[in-house]
Short mmCIF file of C-alpha atoms in Angstrom, two decimals:
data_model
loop_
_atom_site.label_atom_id
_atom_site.label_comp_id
_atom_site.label_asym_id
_atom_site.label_seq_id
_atom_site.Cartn_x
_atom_site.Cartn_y
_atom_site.Cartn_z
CA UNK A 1 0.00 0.00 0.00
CA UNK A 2 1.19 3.31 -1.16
CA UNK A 3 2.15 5.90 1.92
CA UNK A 4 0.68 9.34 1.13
CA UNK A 5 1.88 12.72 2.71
CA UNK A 6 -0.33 13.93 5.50
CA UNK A 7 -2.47 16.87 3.72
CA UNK A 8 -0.98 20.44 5.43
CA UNK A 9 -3.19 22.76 7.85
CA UNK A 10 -3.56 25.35 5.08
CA UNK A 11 -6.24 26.57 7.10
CA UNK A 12 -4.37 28.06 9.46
CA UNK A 13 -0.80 28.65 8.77
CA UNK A 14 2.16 28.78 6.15
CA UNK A 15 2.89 25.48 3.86
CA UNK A 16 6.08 27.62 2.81
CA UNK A 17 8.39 28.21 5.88
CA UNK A 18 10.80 29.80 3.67
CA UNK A 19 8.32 32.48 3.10
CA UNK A 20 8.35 35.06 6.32
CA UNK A 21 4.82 36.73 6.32
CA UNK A 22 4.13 39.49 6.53
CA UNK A 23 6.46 41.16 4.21
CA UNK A 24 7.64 44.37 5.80
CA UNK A 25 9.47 47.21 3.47
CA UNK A 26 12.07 49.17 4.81
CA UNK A 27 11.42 52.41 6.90
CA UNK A 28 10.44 55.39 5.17
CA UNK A 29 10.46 59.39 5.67
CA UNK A 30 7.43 61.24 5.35
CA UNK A 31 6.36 64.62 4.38
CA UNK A 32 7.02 67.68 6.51
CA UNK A 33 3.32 68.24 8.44
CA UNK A 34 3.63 71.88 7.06
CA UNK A 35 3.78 70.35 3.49
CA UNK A 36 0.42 68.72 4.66
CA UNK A 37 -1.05 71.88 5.40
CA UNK A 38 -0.11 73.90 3.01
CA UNK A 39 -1.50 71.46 0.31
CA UNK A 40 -4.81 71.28 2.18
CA UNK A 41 -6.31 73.84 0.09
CA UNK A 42 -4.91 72.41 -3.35
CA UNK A 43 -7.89 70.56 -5.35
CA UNK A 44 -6.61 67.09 -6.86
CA UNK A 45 -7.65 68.52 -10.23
CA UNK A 46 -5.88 71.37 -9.79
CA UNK A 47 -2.15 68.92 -8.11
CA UNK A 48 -2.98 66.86 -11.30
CA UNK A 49 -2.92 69.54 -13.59
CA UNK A 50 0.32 70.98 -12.15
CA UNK A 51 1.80 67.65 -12.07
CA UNK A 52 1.14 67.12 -15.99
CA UNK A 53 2.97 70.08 -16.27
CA UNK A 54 5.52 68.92 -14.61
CA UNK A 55 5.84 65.96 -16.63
CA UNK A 56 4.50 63.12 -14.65
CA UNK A 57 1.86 61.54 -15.65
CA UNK A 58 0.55 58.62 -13.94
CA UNK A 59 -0.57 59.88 -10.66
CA UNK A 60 -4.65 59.86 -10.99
CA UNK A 61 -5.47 56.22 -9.06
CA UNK A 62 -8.47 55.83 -11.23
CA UNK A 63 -11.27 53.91 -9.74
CA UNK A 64 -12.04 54.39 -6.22
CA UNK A 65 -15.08 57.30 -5.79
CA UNK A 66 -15.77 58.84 -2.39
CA UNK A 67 -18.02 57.11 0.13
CA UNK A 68 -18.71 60.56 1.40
CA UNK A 69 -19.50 63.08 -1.32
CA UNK A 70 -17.69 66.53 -0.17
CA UNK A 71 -14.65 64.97 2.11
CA UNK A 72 -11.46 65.97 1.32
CA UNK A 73 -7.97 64.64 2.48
CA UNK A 74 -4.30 65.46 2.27
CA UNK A 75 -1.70 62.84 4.00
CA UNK A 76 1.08 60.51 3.71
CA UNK A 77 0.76 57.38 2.09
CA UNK A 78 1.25 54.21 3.73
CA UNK A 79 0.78 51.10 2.21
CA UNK A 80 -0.80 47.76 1.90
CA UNK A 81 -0.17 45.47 -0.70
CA UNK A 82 -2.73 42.69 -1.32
CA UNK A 83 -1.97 39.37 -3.12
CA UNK A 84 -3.12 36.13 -4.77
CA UNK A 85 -3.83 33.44 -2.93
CA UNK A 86 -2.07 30.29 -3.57
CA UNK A 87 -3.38 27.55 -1.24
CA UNK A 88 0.91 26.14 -0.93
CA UNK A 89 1.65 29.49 0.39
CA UNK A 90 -1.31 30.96 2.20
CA UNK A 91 -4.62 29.99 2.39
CA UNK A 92 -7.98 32.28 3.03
CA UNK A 93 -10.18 29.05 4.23
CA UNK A 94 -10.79 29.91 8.43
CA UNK A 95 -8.45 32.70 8.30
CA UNK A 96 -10.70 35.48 9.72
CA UNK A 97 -9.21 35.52 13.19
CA UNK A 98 -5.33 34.29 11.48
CA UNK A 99 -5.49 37.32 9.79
CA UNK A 100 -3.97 39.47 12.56
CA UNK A 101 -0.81 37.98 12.06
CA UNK A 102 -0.77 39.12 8.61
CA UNK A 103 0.08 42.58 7.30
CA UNK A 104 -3.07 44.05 7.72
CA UNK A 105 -3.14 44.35 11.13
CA UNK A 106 1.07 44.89 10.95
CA UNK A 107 0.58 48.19 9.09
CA UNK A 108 -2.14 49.47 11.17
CA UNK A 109 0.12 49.51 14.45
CA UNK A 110 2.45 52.03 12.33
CA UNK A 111 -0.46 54.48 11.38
CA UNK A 112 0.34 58.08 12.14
CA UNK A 113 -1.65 61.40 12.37
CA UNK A 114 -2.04 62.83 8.55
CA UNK A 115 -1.65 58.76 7.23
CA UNK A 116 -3.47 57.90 4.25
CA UNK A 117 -4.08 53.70 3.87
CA UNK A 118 -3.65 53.39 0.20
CA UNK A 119 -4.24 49.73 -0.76
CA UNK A 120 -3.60 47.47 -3.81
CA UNK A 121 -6.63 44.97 -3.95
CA UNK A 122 -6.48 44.73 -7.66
CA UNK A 123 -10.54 45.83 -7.71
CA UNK A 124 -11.69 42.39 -6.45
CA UNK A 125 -15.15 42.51 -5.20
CA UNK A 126 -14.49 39.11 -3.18
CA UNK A 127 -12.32 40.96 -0.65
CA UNK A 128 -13.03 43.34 2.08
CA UNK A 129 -9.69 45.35 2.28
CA UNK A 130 -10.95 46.67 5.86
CA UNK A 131 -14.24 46.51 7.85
CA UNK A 132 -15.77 48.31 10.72
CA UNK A 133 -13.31 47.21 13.91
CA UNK A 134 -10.35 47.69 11.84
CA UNK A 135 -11.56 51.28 9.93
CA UNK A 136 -11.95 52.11 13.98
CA UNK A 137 -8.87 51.38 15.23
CA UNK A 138 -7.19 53.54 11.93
CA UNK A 139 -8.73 56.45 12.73
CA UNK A 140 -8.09 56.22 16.20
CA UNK A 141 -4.61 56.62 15.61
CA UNK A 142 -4.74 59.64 13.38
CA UNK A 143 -5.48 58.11 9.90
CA UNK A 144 -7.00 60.81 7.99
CA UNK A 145 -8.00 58.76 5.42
CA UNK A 146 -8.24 55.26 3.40
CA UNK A 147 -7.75 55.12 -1.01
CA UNK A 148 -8.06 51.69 -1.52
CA UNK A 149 -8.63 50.11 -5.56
CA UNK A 150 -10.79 47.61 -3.84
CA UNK A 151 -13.92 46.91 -1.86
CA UNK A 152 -14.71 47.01 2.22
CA UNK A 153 -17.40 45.70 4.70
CA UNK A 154 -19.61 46.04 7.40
CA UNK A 155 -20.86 49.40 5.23
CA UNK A 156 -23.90 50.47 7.72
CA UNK A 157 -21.03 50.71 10.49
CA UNK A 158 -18.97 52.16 8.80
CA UNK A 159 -20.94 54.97 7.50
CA UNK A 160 -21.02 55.77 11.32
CA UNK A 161 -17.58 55.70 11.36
CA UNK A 162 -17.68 58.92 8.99
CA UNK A 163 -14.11 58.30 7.81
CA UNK A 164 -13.37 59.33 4.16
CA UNK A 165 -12.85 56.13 2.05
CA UNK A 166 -12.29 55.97 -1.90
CA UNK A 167 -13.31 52.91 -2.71
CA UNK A 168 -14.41 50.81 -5.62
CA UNK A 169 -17.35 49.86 -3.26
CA UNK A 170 -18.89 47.17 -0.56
CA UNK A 171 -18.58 43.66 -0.07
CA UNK A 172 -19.84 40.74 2.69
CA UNK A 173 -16.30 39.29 2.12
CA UNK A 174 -13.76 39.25 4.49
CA UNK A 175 -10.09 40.20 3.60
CA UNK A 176 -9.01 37.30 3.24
CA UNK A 177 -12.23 34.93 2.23
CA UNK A 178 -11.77 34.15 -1.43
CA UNK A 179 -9.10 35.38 -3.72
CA UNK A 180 -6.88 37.60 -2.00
CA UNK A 181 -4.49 37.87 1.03
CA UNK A 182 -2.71 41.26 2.41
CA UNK A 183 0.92 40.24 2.16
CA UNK A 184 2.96 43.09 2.87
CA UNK A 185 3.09 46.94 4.02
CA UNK A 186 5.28 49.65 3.46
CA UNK A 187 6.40 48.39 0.05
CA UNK A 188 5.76 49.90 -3.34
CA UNK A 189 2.15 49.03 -4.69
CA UNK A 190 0.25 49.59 -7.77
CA UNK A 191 -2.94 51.10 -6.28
CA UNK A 192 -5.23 51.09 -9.98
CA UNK A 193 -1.67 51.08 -12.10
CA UNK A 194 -0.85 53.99 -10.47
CA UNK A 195 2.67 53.47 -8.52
CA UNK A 196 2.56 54.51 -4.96
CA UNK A 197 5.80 54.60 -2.73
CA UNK A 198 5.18 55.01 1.17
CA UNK A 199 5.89 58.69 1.73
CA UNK A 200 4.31 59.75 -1.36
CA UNK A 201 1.36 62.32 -0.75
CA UNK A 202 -2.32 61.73 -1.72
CA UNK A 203 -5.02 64.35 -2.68
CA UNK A 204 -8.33 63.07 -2.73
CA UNK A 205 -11.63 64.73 -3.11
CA UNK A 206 -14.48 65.05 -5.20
CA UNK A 207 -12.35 64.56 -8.58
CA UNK A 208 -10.90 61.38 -7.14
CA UNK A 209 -7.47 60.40 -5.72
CA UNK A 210 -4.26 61.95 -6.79
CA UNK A 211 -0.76 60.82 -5.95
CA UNK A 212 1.94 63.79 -5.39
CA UNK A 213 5.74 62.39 -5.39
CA UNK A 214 6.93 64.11 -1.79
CA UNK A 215 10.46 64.99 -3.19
CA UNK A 216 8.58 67.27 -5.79
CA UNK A 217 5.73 68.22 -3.32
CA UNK A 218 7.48 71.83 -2.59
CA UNK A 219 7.01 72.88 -6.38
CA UNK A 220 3.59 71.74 -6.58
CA UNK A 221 2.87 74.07 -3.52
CA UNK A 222 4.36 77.08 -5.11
CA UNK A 223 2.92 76.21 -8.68
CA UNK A 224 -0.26 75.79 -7.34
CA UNK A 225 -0.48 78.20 -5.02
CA UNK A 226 0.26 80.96 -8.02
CA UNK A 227 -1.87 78.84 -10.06
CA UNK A 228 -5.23 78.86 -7.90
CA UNK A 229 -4.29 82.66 -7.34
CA UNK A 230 -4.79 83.76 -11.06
CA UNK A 231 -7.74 81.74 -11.48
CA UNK A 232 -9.36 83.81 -8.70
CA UNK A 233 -8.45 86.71 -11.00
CA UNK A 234 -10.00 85.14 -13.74
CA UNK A 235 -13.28 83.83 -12.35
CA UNK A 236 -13.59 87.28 -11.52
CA UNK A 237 -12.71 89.21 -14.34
CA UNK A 238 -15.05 86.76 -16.51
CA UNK A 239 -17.96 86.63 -13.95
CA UNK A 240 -17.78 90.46 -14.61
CA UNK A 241 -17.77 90.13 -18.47
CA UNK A 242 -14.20 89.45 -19.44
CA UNK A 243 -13.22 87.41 -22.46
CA UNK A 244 -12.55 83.87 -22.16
CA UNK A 245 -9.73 83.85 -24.48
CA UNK A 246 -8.51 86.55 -22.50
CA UNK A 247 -8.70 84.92 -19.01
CA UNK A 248 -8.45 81.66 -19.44
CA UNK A 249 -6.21 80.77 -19.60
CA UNK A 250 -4.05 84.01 -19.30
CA UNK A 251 -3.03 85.72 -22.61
CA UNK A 252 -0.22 87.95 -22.60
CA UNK A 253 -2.47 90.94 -21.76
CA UNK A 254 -4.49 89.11 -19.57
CA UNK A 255 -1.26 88.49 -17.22
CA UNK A 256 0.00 91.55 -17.62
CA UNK A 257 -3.64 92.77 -16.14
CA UNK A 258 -3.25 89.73 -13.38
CA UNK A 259 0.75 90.91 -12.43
CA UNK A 260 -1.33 94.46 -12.13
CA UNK A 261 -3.69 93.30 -10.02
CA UNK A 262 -1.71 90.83 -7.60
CA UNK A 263 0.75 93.73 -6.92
CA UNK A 264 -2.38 95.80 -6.17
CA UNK A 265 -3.24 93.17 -3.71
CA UNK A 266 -0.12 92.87 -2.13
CA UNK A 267 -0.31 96.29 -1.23
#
């Protein structure tokens, strides 16, 4: 009679040992609070705009739509990188109550004032990124905010929660229940194709999520800063009759009018 291999727990642990879960990137510097604020009045259309300018591109994490029509966040990203499941590595049968040895509870312990959660969950509906207890405990510690390209549960509790969440929408499922598992934090992530590295800043309103690199976060400040400026200028000269191809945008007499009037101001 043939000996067979006893069948491993894959309910409740690794099959891999070689494979040290959860996968932890290296520590990270985030943006100056006063950055924070000073972006805080900066629309993501307007930091997308700027950053098109600029030449970069890819920064509009397509997707994810407020839960709460009018919210508006600025904050550091930290991440949270989702994964397949593969039953010889980690399974998602029983894992409910496993899953706070995993990186979803890991990344929440390191969750600062002015953090945004910004997830990659690859838009499966099967997976609740986060639910109520856990959306709880993040804003407890200062999260401002969560941008996930997936789904979450326990909605009616968490609409109490009053958090602001872009997500793709709701789901019954818990994180790890069917196709996914969160496998590591603090690492790079595509979050909708969009890459996101833990420092990075996110603006996220209305419009939708927008990533800002922090190395280049200083210029956007200034550009937009100037840029928001002259379109007050604008809205006013046109709301009084002005041209459009005048005002906007700016022609060369139409700045010359704006330098005018902004030194006026200053005054």
């Amino acid at each position: 009679m043939t000996n067979i291999a006893p069948i491993p727990n894959v309910q409740t642990s690794l099959t891999r040992p070689d494979i040290v879960l959860p996968q932890k990137g290296s520590e990270y510097q985030r943006p100056d609070p006063i950055l924070i604020q000073q972006l805080q009045g900066v629309s993501s259309a307007t930091a997308s705009a700027m950053l098109h300018k600029m030449g970069i591109r890819q920064t509009f994490i397509e997707g994810p739509k407020s839960a709460f029509p009018g919210a508006k966040i600025v904050g550091s990203a930290v991440t949270l990188q989702f994964m397949p499941q593969r039953e010889d590595v980690a399974s998602g049968i029983a894992q409910e109550y496993s899953e706070k040895y995993s990186a979803l509870w890991a990344v929440l312990e390191t969750i600062q004032p002015n953090d945004v959660l910004t997830i990659q969950a690859f838009g499966d509906p099967y997976t609740g990124c986060l639910g109520e207890m856990l959306i709880t405990y993040f804003k407890s510690r200062g999260g401002v905010g969560i941008v996930a390209d997936g789904f979450i549960r326990d909605w009616p509790h968490v609409r109490d929660i009053q958090l602001p969440l872009w997500v793709r929408g709701f789901t019954p499922n818990y994180a790890s229940q069917s196709t996914l598992f969160p496998w590591a934090y603090n690492v790079p992530i595509a979050c909708s194709r969009v890459l996101v590295l833990p420092g990075d800043i996110i603006i996220a309103d209305d419009d939708g999520a927008v990533l800002i690199p922090r190395q280049i976060a200083p210029e956007i400040v200034r550009q937009t800063l100037e840029h928001e400026d002259w379109e007050a200028f604008s809205r006013k000269r046109m709301q009084e009759g002005g041209a459009l191809l005048k005002y906007y945008p700016l022609n060369d007499e139409g700045r010359q009018e704006y330098e005018a009037w902004r030194l006026q101001q200053s005054q």
